Amino acid sequence: LPFRPIIIVPPSITSMISLLNVSDFLENDTWVSPLEKKESGTKKEKSILIHHTFREGDPVVCFQVIDNIDSLRSGDWRKVI
């Protein structure tokens, strides 16, 4: 891709997906509640990078995941998927 796609997740710990568990979900195909991740000591980052392969043999795609749209500039919105 000519740019790094951006995924926006909800900032709430009560959401099904948050910055605390999105890497488990997208990279490892497992779901752990954000609350459980927080209770286990996982620290919330400002943003994270996710590496994902859609099909075996495909190239790895890197995504930026954020939960705060205030950091986006006007040109970043075209990268949001």
Coordinates of C-alpha atoms in Angstrom, one line a residue:
L1 CA 0.0 0.0 0.0
P2 CA 1.2 3.5 -0.6
F3 CA 0.2 4.6 2.9
R4 CA -0.3 3.0 6.3
P5 CA -4.1 2.4 6.9
I6 CA -5.5 3.7 10.2
I7 CA -8.0 1.9 12.3
I8 CA -10.0 3.8 14.9
V9 CA -11.2 1.9 17.9
P10 CA -13.4 3.1 20.8
P11 CA -11.5 4.6 23.8
S12 CA -13.9 3.0 26.3
I13 CA -12.7 0.0 28.4
T14 CA -16.2 -1.4 28.1
S15 CA -16.0 -1.7 24.3
M16 CA -15.5 -5.1 22.8
I17 CA -12.3 -3.9 21.1
S18 CA -10.0 -1.3 22.4
L19 CA -6.3 -0.5 22.1
L20 CA -5.7 -2.9 25.0
N21 CA -6.9 -6.0 23.0
V22 CA -6.9 -5.1 19.3
S23 CA -3.5 -6.7 18.7
D24 CA -4.6 -10.0 20.2
F25 CA -7.7 -9.9 18.1
L26 CA -6.2 -8.9 14.7
E27 CA -2.7 -10.5 15.0
N28 CA -3.5 -13.7 17.0
D29 CA -7.2 -14.3 16.2
T30 CA -8.0 -14.3 19.9
W31 CA -10.3 -12.2 22.0
V32 CA -9.7 -11.1 25.5
S33 CA -11.8 -8.4 27.1
P34 CA -10.2 -5.0 27.5
L35 CA -11.0 -5.1 31.2
E36 CA -9.2 -8.4 31.6
K37 CA -6.2 -7.0 29.7
K38 CA -6.1 -4.0 32.0
E39 CA -6.4 -6.1 35.1
S40 CA -3.5 -8.2 33.9
G41 CA -1.2 -5.2 33.7
T42 CA -1.4 -4.3 30.0
K43 CA -0.7 -0.6 29.6
K44 CA -2.7 1.4 27.1
E45 CA -0.5 3.0 24.4
K46 CA -1.3 6.2 22.5
S47 CA -1.3 4.2 19.3
I48 CA -0.1 0.8 18.2
L49 CA 1.0 -0.9 15.0
I50 CA -0.7 -4.1 13.9
H51 CA 0.9 -6.5 11.3
H52 CA -1.7 -8.7 9.6
T53 CA -1.7 -11.1 6.7
F54 CA -5.0 -11.7 5.1
R55 CA -4.2 -14.9 3.3
E56 CA -1.2 -17.2 3.5
G57 CA 1.4 -16.1 1.0
D58 CA 0.1 -12.5 0.9
P59 CA 2.3 -9.7 2.0
V60 CA 2.1 -8.4 5.6
V61 CA 0.1 -5.2 5.9
C62 CA 0.9 -2.8 8.7
F63 CA -2.0 -0.8 10.3
Q64 CA -1.9 2.0 12.8
V65 CA -4.6 1.7 15.5
I66 CA -5.7 4.7 17.5
D67 CA -8.6 5.6 19.8
N68 CA -8.3 9.4 19.7
I69 CA -9.2 11.2 16.5
D70 CA -7.8 14.5 17.9
S71 CA -4.4 13.4 16.7
L72 CA -5.5 13.1 13.1
R73 CA -4.7 15.8 10.5
S74 CA -7.0 16.5 7.6
G75 CA -4.9 14.3 5.2
D76 CA -5.0 11.4 7.6
W77 CA -8.8 10.9 7.1
R78 CA -8.2 9.3 3.7
K79 CA -6.2 6.6 5.4
V80 CA -9.0 5.6 7.9
I81 CA -10.5 2.2 7.1

